[in-house]
XYZ file of C-alpha atoms in Angstrom:
589
model
C -208.548 -133.953 -86.150
C -206.451 -135.764 -89.129
C -203.959 -137.321 -88.204
C -201.349 -138.579 -90.337
C -197.737 -140.431 -90.008
C -195.362 -137.989 -90.423
C -192.036 -138.259 -92.233
C -188.376 -138.654 -90.061
C -185.403 -136.312 -90.607
C -183.911 -137.664 -94.143
C -181.203 -139.942 -93.298
C -178.369 -138.469 -95.378
C -178.414 -134.548 -94.348
C -180.716 -131.954 -92.733
C -183.494 -132.079 -95.981
C -184.561 -128.186 -94.944
C -182.492 -125.603 -93.214
C -183.345 -123.235 -91.224
C -183.818 -121.076 -93.903
C -183.719 -117.245 -93.427
C -185.047 -115.418 -90.860
C -186.737 -112.836 -92.822
C -188.344 -115.546 -94.636
C -189.187 -117.759 -90.932
C -190.996 -114.447 -89.714
C -192.656 -113.679 -92.859
C -194.638 -117.707 -93.081
C -196.229 -117.052 -89.763
C -197.560 -113.899 -90.489
C -199.217 -115.497 -93.690
C -200.753 -118.409 -91.788
C -201.427 -116.882 -88.530
C -202.262 -120.334 -86.834
C -201.313 -124.137 -85.948
C -203.086 -126.085 -83.305
C -199.762 -125.973 -81.289
C -197.597 -122.729 -80.414
C -193.896 -123.138 -78.538
C -193.758 -119.556 -76.709
C -189.930 -119.925 -75.947
C -186.799 -121.327 -78.378
C -184.591 -123.050 -75.540
C -184.057 -125.762 -75.624
C -186.628 -127.700 -74.061
C -188.867 -125.587 -75.975
C -186.783 -126.617 -79.267
C -186.689 -130.354 -78.556
C -190.688 -129.943 -77.448
C -191.002 -129.057 -80.595
C -188.766 -131.724 -82.508
C -191.042 -134.481 -81.192
C -194.632 -133.126 -82.242
C -193.037 -131.971 -85.778
C -192.032 -135.967 -86.010
C -195.650 -137.754 -84.671
C -196.549 -134.556 -87.609
C -198.916 -132.154 -84.831
C -199.178 -128.581 -86.842
C -197.102 -126.980 -84.611
C -194.671 -123.557 -84.941
C -191.746 -122.446 -81.990
C -191.101 -118.866 -81.548
C -188.602 -117.016 -79.601
C -188.593 -113.101 -78.525
C -184.653 -113.190 -78.985
C -182.172 -115.846 -81.284
C -182.425 -119.360 -80.757
C -180.787 -120.693 -77.214
C -180.432 -116.914 -76.135
C -181.467 -117.297 -73.180
C -181.260 -119.629 -69.913
C -179.328 -122.716 -72.400
C -176.465 -120.318 -73.515
C -175.486 -120.115 -70.606
C -175.171 -123.958 -69.655
C -171.629 -125.065 -68.017
C -171.088 -127.025 -71.410
C -171.896 -130.942 -69.621
C -174.428 -133.690 -69.684
C -174.393 -134.991 -66.553
C -176.001 -137.246 -64.524
C -175.917 -134.359 -61.417
C -174.342 -136.618 -59.076
C -175.234 -133.881 -56.347
C -179.115 -134.272 -57.149
C -178.368 -137.548 -55.016
C -177.893 -135.490 -51.584
C -181.188 -134.234 -52.103
C -182.654 -136.819 -52.718
C -183.699 -136.897 -56.012
C -183.449 -140.224 -57.218
C -185.426 -140.355 -60.547
C -183.681 -137.213 -61.942
C -180.626 -139.042 -61.383
C -181.586 -141.921 -63.312
C -183.061 -140.186 -66.207
C -180.310 -137.936 -66.260
C -177.770 -140.662 -65.783
C -179.621 -142.323 -69.131
C -180.165 -139.498 -71.046
C -176.169 -138.735 -70.709
C -175.726 -142.547 -72.061
C -178.140 -142.142 -75.169
C -176.957 -138.456 -76.108
C -173.139 -139.809 -76.270
C -174.473 -142.406 -78.556
C -176.983 -139.693 -80.335
C -175.255 -136.853 -80.560
C -171.257 -138.263 -80.729
C -170.860 -134.891 -82.278
C -171.356 -132.779 -80.039
C -171.579 -134.661 -76.870
C -168.286 -136.500 -75.233
C -167.778 -138.905 -72.782
C -165.478 -136.555 -69.944
C -163.314 -137.484 -67.085
C -164.174 -135.751 -64.041
C -161.991 -135.793 -60.846
C -163.016 -134.524 -57.218
C -160.062 -133.415 -55.126
C -160.858 -134.638 -51.857
C -158.953 -133.150 -47.926
C -160.664 -135.253 -45.692
C -162.188 -138.675 -44.744
C -165.408 -138.361 -42.940
C -166.012 -134.753 -43.167
C -170.043 -133.984 -43.662
C -170.964 -137.542 -42.282
C -172.937 -135.881 -39.586
C -174.377 -132.849 -41.140
C -174.912 -135.376 -44.312
C -178.658 -136.695 -43.185
C -179.509 -132.956 -42.246
C -179.165 -131.440 -45.550
C -180.584 -134.822 -47.616
C -184.179 -134.537 -45.111
C -184.515 -130.042 -44.162
C -183.044 -129.096 -47.880
C -180.957 -126.756 -45.685
C -177.097 -125.657 -45.974
C -176.251 -125.753 -42.471
C -172.619 -124.149 -41.855
C -170.859 -124.923 -45.023
C -168.455 -128.351 -45.044
C -166.876 -129.823 -47.790
C -167.536 -133.374 -47.942
C -165.103 -136.165 -47.243
C -163.946 -139.925 -48.846
C -166.355 -141.663 -47.583
C -169.284 -139.677 -48.479
C -168.111 -139.620 -51.990
C -167.542 -143.343 -51.866
C -171.259 -143.468 -51.413
C -172.605 -141.577 -53.359
C -169.967 -142.412 -56.722
C -171.090 -146.121 -55.818
C -174.814 -144.729 -55.836
C -174.294 -142.978 -58.968
C -172.410 -145.774 -60.371
C -175.299 -147.713 -59.791
C -177.558 -145.799 -62.328
C -175.514 -146.778 -64.822
C -175.417 -150.086 -64.508
C -177.960 -150.849 -67.862
C -176.584 -149.963 -70.834
C -174.028 -147.915 -69.240
C -171.425 -146.180 -71.868
C -168.875 -144.553 -69.804
C -165.783 -146.776 -66.962
C -167.209 -147.032 -63.049
C -165.338 -144.859 -60.638
C -162.304 -145.144 -58.830
C -160.745 -143.435 -56.062
C -156.957 -143.399 -55.168
C -154.945 -141.527 -52.898
C -152.763 -138.986 -52.703
C -149.558 -140.305 -54.110
C -151.263 -141.571 -56.811
C -153.503 -138.881 -57.502
C -150.327 -136.311 -57.878
C -148.542 -138.878 -59.735
C -151.110 -138.209 -61.919
C -152.434 -134.092 -61.530
C -149.105 -132.948 -60.042
C -150.332 -129.769 -59.847
C -153.313 -130.413 -57.769
C -153.249 -129.216 -53.992
C -150.710 -131.373 -52.286
C -152.949 -131.235 -49.195
C -155.677 -133.187 -51.257
C -155.686 -136.447 -49.103
C -157.677 -138.677 -51.829
C -159.677 -138.240 -55.179
C -162.415 -139.636 -56.800
C -162.529 -140.180 -60.325
C -165.601 -140.749 -62.756
C -166.993 -140.145 -65.878
C -169.822 -137.686 -67.003
C -169.975 -135.955 -70.946
C -168.699 -132.770 -72.371
C -171.052 -130.446 -74.342
C -168.910 -128.421 -76.909
C -170.837 -126.570 -79.073
C -174.332 -126.269 -77.024
C -175.907 -123.520 -79.138
C -175.303 -125.585 -82.234
C -176.358 -129.028 -80.745
C -179.847 -126.767 -80.229
C -179.623 -125.764 -83.654
C -179.356 -129.455 -85.184
C -182.117 -130.253 -82.591
C -184.807 -127.983 -84.405
C -183.512 -128.871 -88.009
C -184.094 -132.118 -87.394
C -188.226 -131.372 -86.394
C -188.073 -128.268 -89.455
C -187.231 -131.746 -92.011
C -190.124 -133.878 -91.282
C -192.235 -130.495 -93.540
C -194.195 -127.910 -93.887
C -196.391 -128.326 -90.792
C -193.245 -127.680 -88.480
C -192.321 -123.485 -88.736
C -189.851 -121.243 -86.495
C -188.948 -117.844 -86.641
C -186.568 -116.246 -84.000
C -187.227 -112.957 -83.166
C -190.711 -113.006 -82.665
C -192.108 -112.188 -79.333
C -195.557 -113.152 -77.248
C -196.743 -109.830 -75.987
C -200.765 -110.603 -75.883
C -203.652 -112.343 -75.676
C -206.809 -111.747 -77.716
C -209.621 -114.096 -79.030
C -208.053 -114.266 -82.023
C -204.927 -115.897 -79.815
C -201.852 -115.000 -79.231
C -200.502 -111.479 -80.221
C -196.878 -111.762 -81.213
C -194.973 -108.940 -82.552
C -192.058 -109.396 -84.989
C -189.270 -107.580 -83.232
C -187.400 -106.616 -86.108
C -189.669 -105.307 -88.468
C -192.099 -104.384 -85.696
C -194.937 -105.607 -87.519
C -197.698 -107.457 -85.077
C -200.511 -110.021 -85.337
C -202.605 -112.637 -83.803
C -201.780 -116.683 -84.142
C -204.005 -119.060 -83.034
C -203.303 -122.289 -81.484
C -205.330 -124.967 -79.515
C -202.784 -125.436 -76.976
C -200.033 -123.074 -76.507
C -196.474 -123.960 -74.452
C -194.935 -121.461 -72.339
C -191.396 -122.846 -72.296
C -189.643 -119.594 -71.905
C -187.497 -120.767 -68.945
C -187.266 -118.557 -66.164
C -189.308 -115.795 -68.139
C -192.154 -118.122 -67.732
C -193.812 -116.002 -65.514
C -193.624 -112.648 -67.179
C -194.707 -114.161 -70.520
C -197.518 -115.933 -68.619
C -198.958 -112.112 -67.608
C -198.138 -110.955 -70.847
C -200.717 -113.579 -71.845
C -202.796 -112.166 -69.046
C -202.450 -115.742 -66.963
C -200.461 -114.515 -64.324
C -198.287 -116.986 -62.521
C -195.878 -117.529 -59.417
C -194.042 -120.857 -60.715
C -190.403 -119.453 -61.022
C -187.520 -118.591 -59.031
C -184.447 -118.950 -60.427
C -180.822 -118.480 -59.492
C -177.925 -117.136 -61.541
C -174.390 -118.800 -62.789
C -172.255 -117.094 -63.839
C -168.529 -118.415 -65.544
C -165.450 -117.453 -66.963
C -163.433 -118.927 -69.710
C -159.563 -118.560 -69.556
C -156.801 -118.512 -71.557
C -154.061 -119.428 -69.747
C -151.923 -122.916 -71.270
C -150.464 -123.859 -67.581
C -153.649 -124.036 -66.139
C -154.945 -126.288 -69.359
C -152.540 -128.518 -69.065
C -152.688 -128.917 -64.752
C -156.185 -130.243 -65.266
C -154.200 -132.911 -67.604
C -157.381 -132.793 -69.786
C -160.027 -133.688 -67.238
C -163.124 -131.986 -65.468
C -161.970 -130.659 -62.050
C -165.443 -130.860 -59.967
C -165.136 -130.601 -56.059
C -167.252 -127.972 -52.726
C -165.769 -124.976 -52.231
C -165.365 -124.050 -48.714
C -168.127 -122.488 -48.865
C -170.602 -125.227 -50.203
C -170.828 -124.034 -53.747
C -169.915 -127.721 -56.212
C -168.059 -125.767 -58.742
C -165.458 -126.791 -61.708
C -162.741 -126.175 -63.329
C -163.079 -127.279 -67.313
C -160.136 -128.084 -69.633
C -162.761 -126.605 -73.081
C -161.766 -125.834 -76.767
C -158.439 -124.584 -76.037
C -159.571 -122.813 -73.193
C -160.456 -123.442 -69.259
C -164.293 -122.961 -67.980
C -164.437 -121.802 -64.651
C -167.932 -122.388 -62.704
C -170.215 -121.567 -61.361
C -172.087 -119.515 -58.684
C -175.798 -119.925 -57.798
C -177.028 -116.745 -56.748
C -180.775 -115.627 -56.252
C -181.236 -112.861 -59.342
C -184.481 -111.178 -60.523
C -185.602 -112.080 -63.797
C -186.138 -108.689 -65.015
C -182.682 -107.261 -64.677
C -180.155 -108.799 -67.133
C -177.323 -111.109 -65.166
C -173.899 -110.243 -65.379
C -170.739 -111.660 -64.794
C -169.707 -109.569 -61.589
C -165.763 -108.202 -60.079
C -166.299 -110.275 -57.098
C -167.773 -113.513 -58.361
C -164.834 -113.405 -61.063
C -162.512 -112.970 -57.640
C -164.525 -116.016 -56.137
C -163.305 -118.367 -59.396
C -159.773 -117.103 -58.511
C -159.708 -117.928 -55.086
C -161.293 -121.819 -55.756
C -158.561 -121.816 -58.640
C -156.004 -121.303 -56.165
C -157.577 -123.773 -53.663
C -157.497 -126.011 -56.658
C -153.910 -125.934 -58.043
C -152.289 -123.599 -55.405
C -149.340 -123.037 -58.158
C -151.020 -122.006 -60.725
C -151.796 -118.166 -61.081
C -154.212 -116.349 -63.002
C -155.264 -113.423 -63.478
C -157.803 -110.833 -65.560
C -156.226 -110.437 -68.737
C -156.669 -114.122 -69.695
C -159.842 -113.553 -68.974
C -161.502 -113.989 -73.399
C -164.887 -114.441 -72.458
C -167.731 -114.166 -69.320
C -171.244 -115.349 -69.556
C -174.093 -115.552 -67.193
C -177.116 -117.016 -67.280
C -180.246 -117.356 -64.996
C -181.362 -121.420 -64.086
C -185.454 -122.004 -64.518
C -185.908 -123.032 -61.833
C -188.700 -123.150 -59.578
C -189.562 -121.211 -56.913
C -187.209 -121.819 -53.682
C -189.009 -119.353 -51.075
C -186.468 -119.837 -48.230
C -184.963 -123.582 -49.509
C -181.253 -122.780 -50.282
C -180.585 -122.419 -53.599
C -178.257 -125.649 -53.764
C -180.400 -127.500 -52.969
C -183.666 -126.293 -55.072
C -185.546 -129.648 -57.038
C -183.595 -129.921 -60.588
C -186.396 -131.644 -61.805
C -189.410 -130.497 -63.819
C -193.019 -130.410 -63.826
C -195.550 -128.702 -66.310
C -198.424 -127.243 -65.202
C -201.552 -126.829 -67.157
C -204.181 -123.840 -66.988
C -207.179 -122.623 -69.956
C -206.036 -119.917 -71.915
C -208.216 -117.467 -70.560
C -209.573 -115.442 -73.850
C -209.884 -118.195 -75.982
C -210.539 -121.820 -75.773
C -207.675 -123.539 -75.722
C -204.781 -124.780 -73.337
C -202.155 -123.115 -71.795
C -198.857 -125.629 -70.789
C -196.078 -123.682 -68.322
C -192.676 -125.584 -68.371
C -190.989 -125.096 -64.441
C -187.916 -126.502 -64.144
C -185.925 -128.214 -67.015
C -182.162 -128.575 -67.915
C -180.090 -129.636 -70.826
C -179.360 -133.635 -70.106
C -182.865 -133.904 -69.608
C -184.187 -132.191 -72.884
C -185.293 -135.671 -74.936
C -186.515 -137.555 -72.327
C -188.914 -133.559 -71.177
C -189.506 -133.751 -74.445
C -190.946 -136.646 -75.100
C -193.402 -136.359 -71.713
C -194.625 -132.407 -72.215
C -195.619 -133.785 -76.157
C -197.272 -136.691 -74.395
C -199.622 -134.401 -72.460
C -199.779 -131.967 -75.717
C -201.069 -135.921 -77.785
C -204.002 -136.138 -74.999
C -205.204 -132.720 -75.098
C -205.438 -132.557 -79.386
C -206.603 -136.608 -79.530
C -203.579 -137.861 -80.896
C -201.472 -140.753 -80.037
C -197.482 -141.130 -80.650
C -196.154 -141.937 -83.965
C -192.874 -141.785 -83.735
C -190.479 -142.144 -80.960
C -187.454 -139.867 -80.352
C -185.224 -142.769 -78.321
C -182.088 -143.573 -79.796
C -183.305 -141.540 -82.817
C -179.742 -139.331 -83.676
C -179.650 -136.062 -83.556
C -178.502 -133.808 -87.132
C -175.142 -134.152 -87.150
C -174.826 -137.003 -85.513
C -176.851 -139.262 -87.820
C -173.717 -141.589 -89.485
C -171.020 -140.153 -87.508
C -168.257 -142.129 -87.868
C -167.349 -143.379 -84.285
C -164.305 -145.589 -84.837
C -160.558 -144.192 -86.805
C -161.441 -146.595 -89.878
C -164.721 -145.191 -90.624
C -163.694 -141.460 -89.569
C -160.997 -142.251 -92.455
C -163.567 -143.224 -94.494
C -165.489 -140.191 -94.484
C -162.854 -137.688 -94.805
C -161.789 -139.599 -97.895
C -165.065 -139.828 -99.199
C -166.247 -136.077 -98.393
C -162.588 -134.345 -98.308
C -161.658 -134.973 -102.458
C -162.628 -131.120 -102.991
C -161.677 -129.232 -99.366
C -158.370 -131.650 -98.659
C -158.623 -133.733 -95.721
C -157.885 -131.165 -93.355
C -160.516 -128.883 -93.546
C -163.075 -132.076 -94.241
C -161.781 -132.854 -90.542
C -162.287 -129.557 -89.671
C -165.869 -129.237 -90.878
C -167.314 -132.354 -89.604
C -165.961 -131.433 -86.054
C -167.954 -128.083 -86.446
C -171.423 -129.479 -87.604
C -171.091 -133.457 -87.491
C -171.969 -135.285 -90.736
C -174.694 -132.205 -91.638
C -170.833 -131.103 -93.049
C -171.605 -132.986 -95.799
C -174.299 -129.721 -96.524
C -171.709 -127.755 -96.126
C -169.487 -128.947 -98.243
C -171.381 -129.117 -100.850
C -172.218 -125.082 -100.670
C -168.873 -123.627 -100.386
C -167.356 -125.958 -103.246
C -170.531 -124.264 -105.116
C -168.410 -120.970 -106.014
C -165.182 -119.616 -105.097
C -164.159 -119.608 -102.481
C -161.455 -117.957 -99.514
C -160.299 -117.946 -96.450
C -161.423 -115.175 -94.244
C -158.267 -112.477 -93.435
C -158.546 -112.519 -89.967
C -159.696 -115.623 -88.811
C -158.985 -118.145 -91.642
C -159.916 -120.812 -89.805
C -163.855 -120.075 -91.394
C -164.297 -119.090 -94.771
C -166.372 -116.900 -96.756
C -168.440 -119.095 -98.041
C -169.301 -120.779 -94.834
C -170.231 -118.178 -92.727
C -172.883 -117.159 -95.910
C -173.703 -120.701 -95.189
C -174.135 -119.793 -91.478
C -175.911 -116.594 -92.681
C -177.992 -117.990 -94.753
C -179.506 -121.430 -93.439
C -179.546 -120.620 -89.533
C -181.881 -117.802 -89.330
C -178.517 -114.638 -88.135
C -180.150 -111.651 -87.835
C -177.750 -110.301 -86.142
C -173.890 -110.432 -86.289
C -173.303 -110.918 -82.590
C -175.848 -114.669 -83.387
C -172.919 -115.403 -86.200
C -170.161 -114.793 -83.339
C -171.988 -116.063 -79.651
C -174.720 -118.743 -81.139
C -173.484 -119.759 -84.806
C -169.964 -120.371 -83.912
C -167.848 -120.531 -80.987
C -165.622 -117.296 -82.078
C -166.476 -115.358 -78.993
C -166.346 -118.204 -76.262
C -162.566 -118.572 -77.148
C -161.558 -114.977 -77.422
C -160.688 -115.076 -81.598
C -162.378 -111.790 -81.847
C -161.162 -108.105 -83.208
C -163.118 -105.293 -84.746
C -161.705 -105.690 -87.803
C -162.724 -109.391 -87.490
C -166.470 -108.022 -86.345
C -166.361 -105.726 -89.517
C -165.011 -108.239 -91.977
C -168.167 -110.578 -90.873
C -170.584 -107.694 -91.320
C -169.362 -107.200 -94.612
C -169.808 -111.043 -95.595
C -173.606 -111.081 -93.977
C -174.521 -108.082 -95.886
C -174.844 -109.052 -99.353
C -176.852 -112.485 -98.084
C -178.933 -110.414 -95.489
C -179.701 -107.628 -97.347
C -177.424 -104.745 -95.230
C -176.857 -101.612 -96.217
C -173.344 -100.031 -95.557
C -175.519 -98.068 -92.405
C -176.706 -101.551 -91.109
C -173.086 -102.613 -90.787
C -171.881 -100.209 -89.083
C -175.159 -100.619 -86.156
C -174.188 -104.359 -86.812
C -170.318 -103.602 -85.792
C -171.428 -101.430 -82.777
C -174.196 -103.803 -81.433
C -172.178 -106.700 -80.941
C -169.039 -104.421 -79.392
C -171.847 -102.863 -77.618
C -172.706 -106.779 -76.417
C -169.819 -107.568 -75.614
C -168.470 -105.335 -73.481
C -171.558 -104.992 -71.460
C -172.556 -108.699 -71.040
C -169.159 -110.359 -71.257
C -167.425 -107.506 -70.156
C -164.703 -107.781 -73.530
C -163.222 -104.426 -74.784
C -162.440 -105.332 -77.703
C -160.422 -101.927 -77.962
C -158.234 -103.129 -75.152
C -158.087 -106.431 -76.970
C -157.141 -105.125 -80.371
C -154.484 -102.898 -78.115
C -153.343 -106.004 -76.903
C -152.417 -107.617 -80.382
C -150.724 -104.532 -81.592
C -148.297 -104.893 -78.437
C -147.834 -108.739 -79.011
C -146.907 -108.072 -82.159
């Protein structure tokens, strides 16, 4: 195999956008072979794709759904070192997570921001006697909140991992009076608070799309397609099916990489390589539009252990409050939904932390649930199942080659994981690494203005045609890739959307034309945060379908079907009833 030195992404723009989904799908069918085929375009698959593409490897990635529409779309929107993993004894993972958190604050500053996190503490010594047994046996035992002494030890260990290259301040402990002065709505029964820093991830799906675009920008040797499913294996390669058209074809590769997350075993079974690697648990979240609760958080995440032993969070994000998460056994063959019982649980924990802040179901603007890609754990308590990852290797079987399966993995460590997995793949291909991703800026984080002065210069340089406020808005949404968006929207006359003036028609057209949008749901759930923030209405869906139609070649029937599909998905998966939302808006007007 020849080994060429690849180009890295253009330093001033994304250089080669994702393009239309139809074109990407057709390109795979026209040239159905590559050195490496990655199945599963969650964050870990996409990051591995980027890493391999930067080494000049001929690589393709597919996903049966949209990009980052599976487990990666159901995260808590955090990049964190995993302070609670210390109790599991996962010191290697904590060290790697803290290092990667610090790195992402630098290489993806447009989407990853420092997050002040506070733990309310209600006792001094609670948990001290039971902690060693939890550490040794990984059994929960009787539910017991951790006291100040145990948390203080954890905080000191956690700080030690940030000693070299740390980008966030060390933790601080406060007593009851000082804590309530800062956060007066906290439960007055607390004794202390511990505050430390992790990082928030404002737009996980957009960050993943940036990672993907970086890989595509390296050249034609890197190809991707959403809505392409792996359905089997024959002597010619992996059987792929275009979910949109139904067309099937075989795709040959020397190495097949299964990064299907919770569905890894199902993918392996389809490939004729049955496995029992996975045992994921369900995590649910709700998003509340409650200004009183938002103010009560003081702009910081409240992170704590509930009375049943679960680690939960109350987290201000995008003008809303994210509350999560659960950790429940789940059958991956069944859809994950946030249940009414889980909502009751979330309301109970909000009352536990902020007893005088009222919340109710009418304030829930969005719900979501996903399955964590955890390894099989049999009778081990879900909270103690390792969040680390491993790579399983076996022959392809039906044809020469190797099948690699990723077991585990999480958002925070995606770059390091991809480097590890890509290293194994390079060894199988007889190649060596020629580019490191350590410290390499991601997408719109490249040349991102990190100081107030640099920010003003960027706005002044890019706001001539769209205005300073619009340039500011686009920089927030896309990082420095906003330059590409501005070029596109100013090439022809533009107008704000009637039912969502913060977006314009040309901006939506840009996303449709360059980011592999197939359905209206791709746009509202993953290319924008409209659904997450509770900004949707039936009229807006119809307007969006009207903008997408000429770009994607939809007729009136397809546009109507897309709106109906979006309504059904919002109601079924996210408990968003647009008829009720529209009626409530009308009554307020």
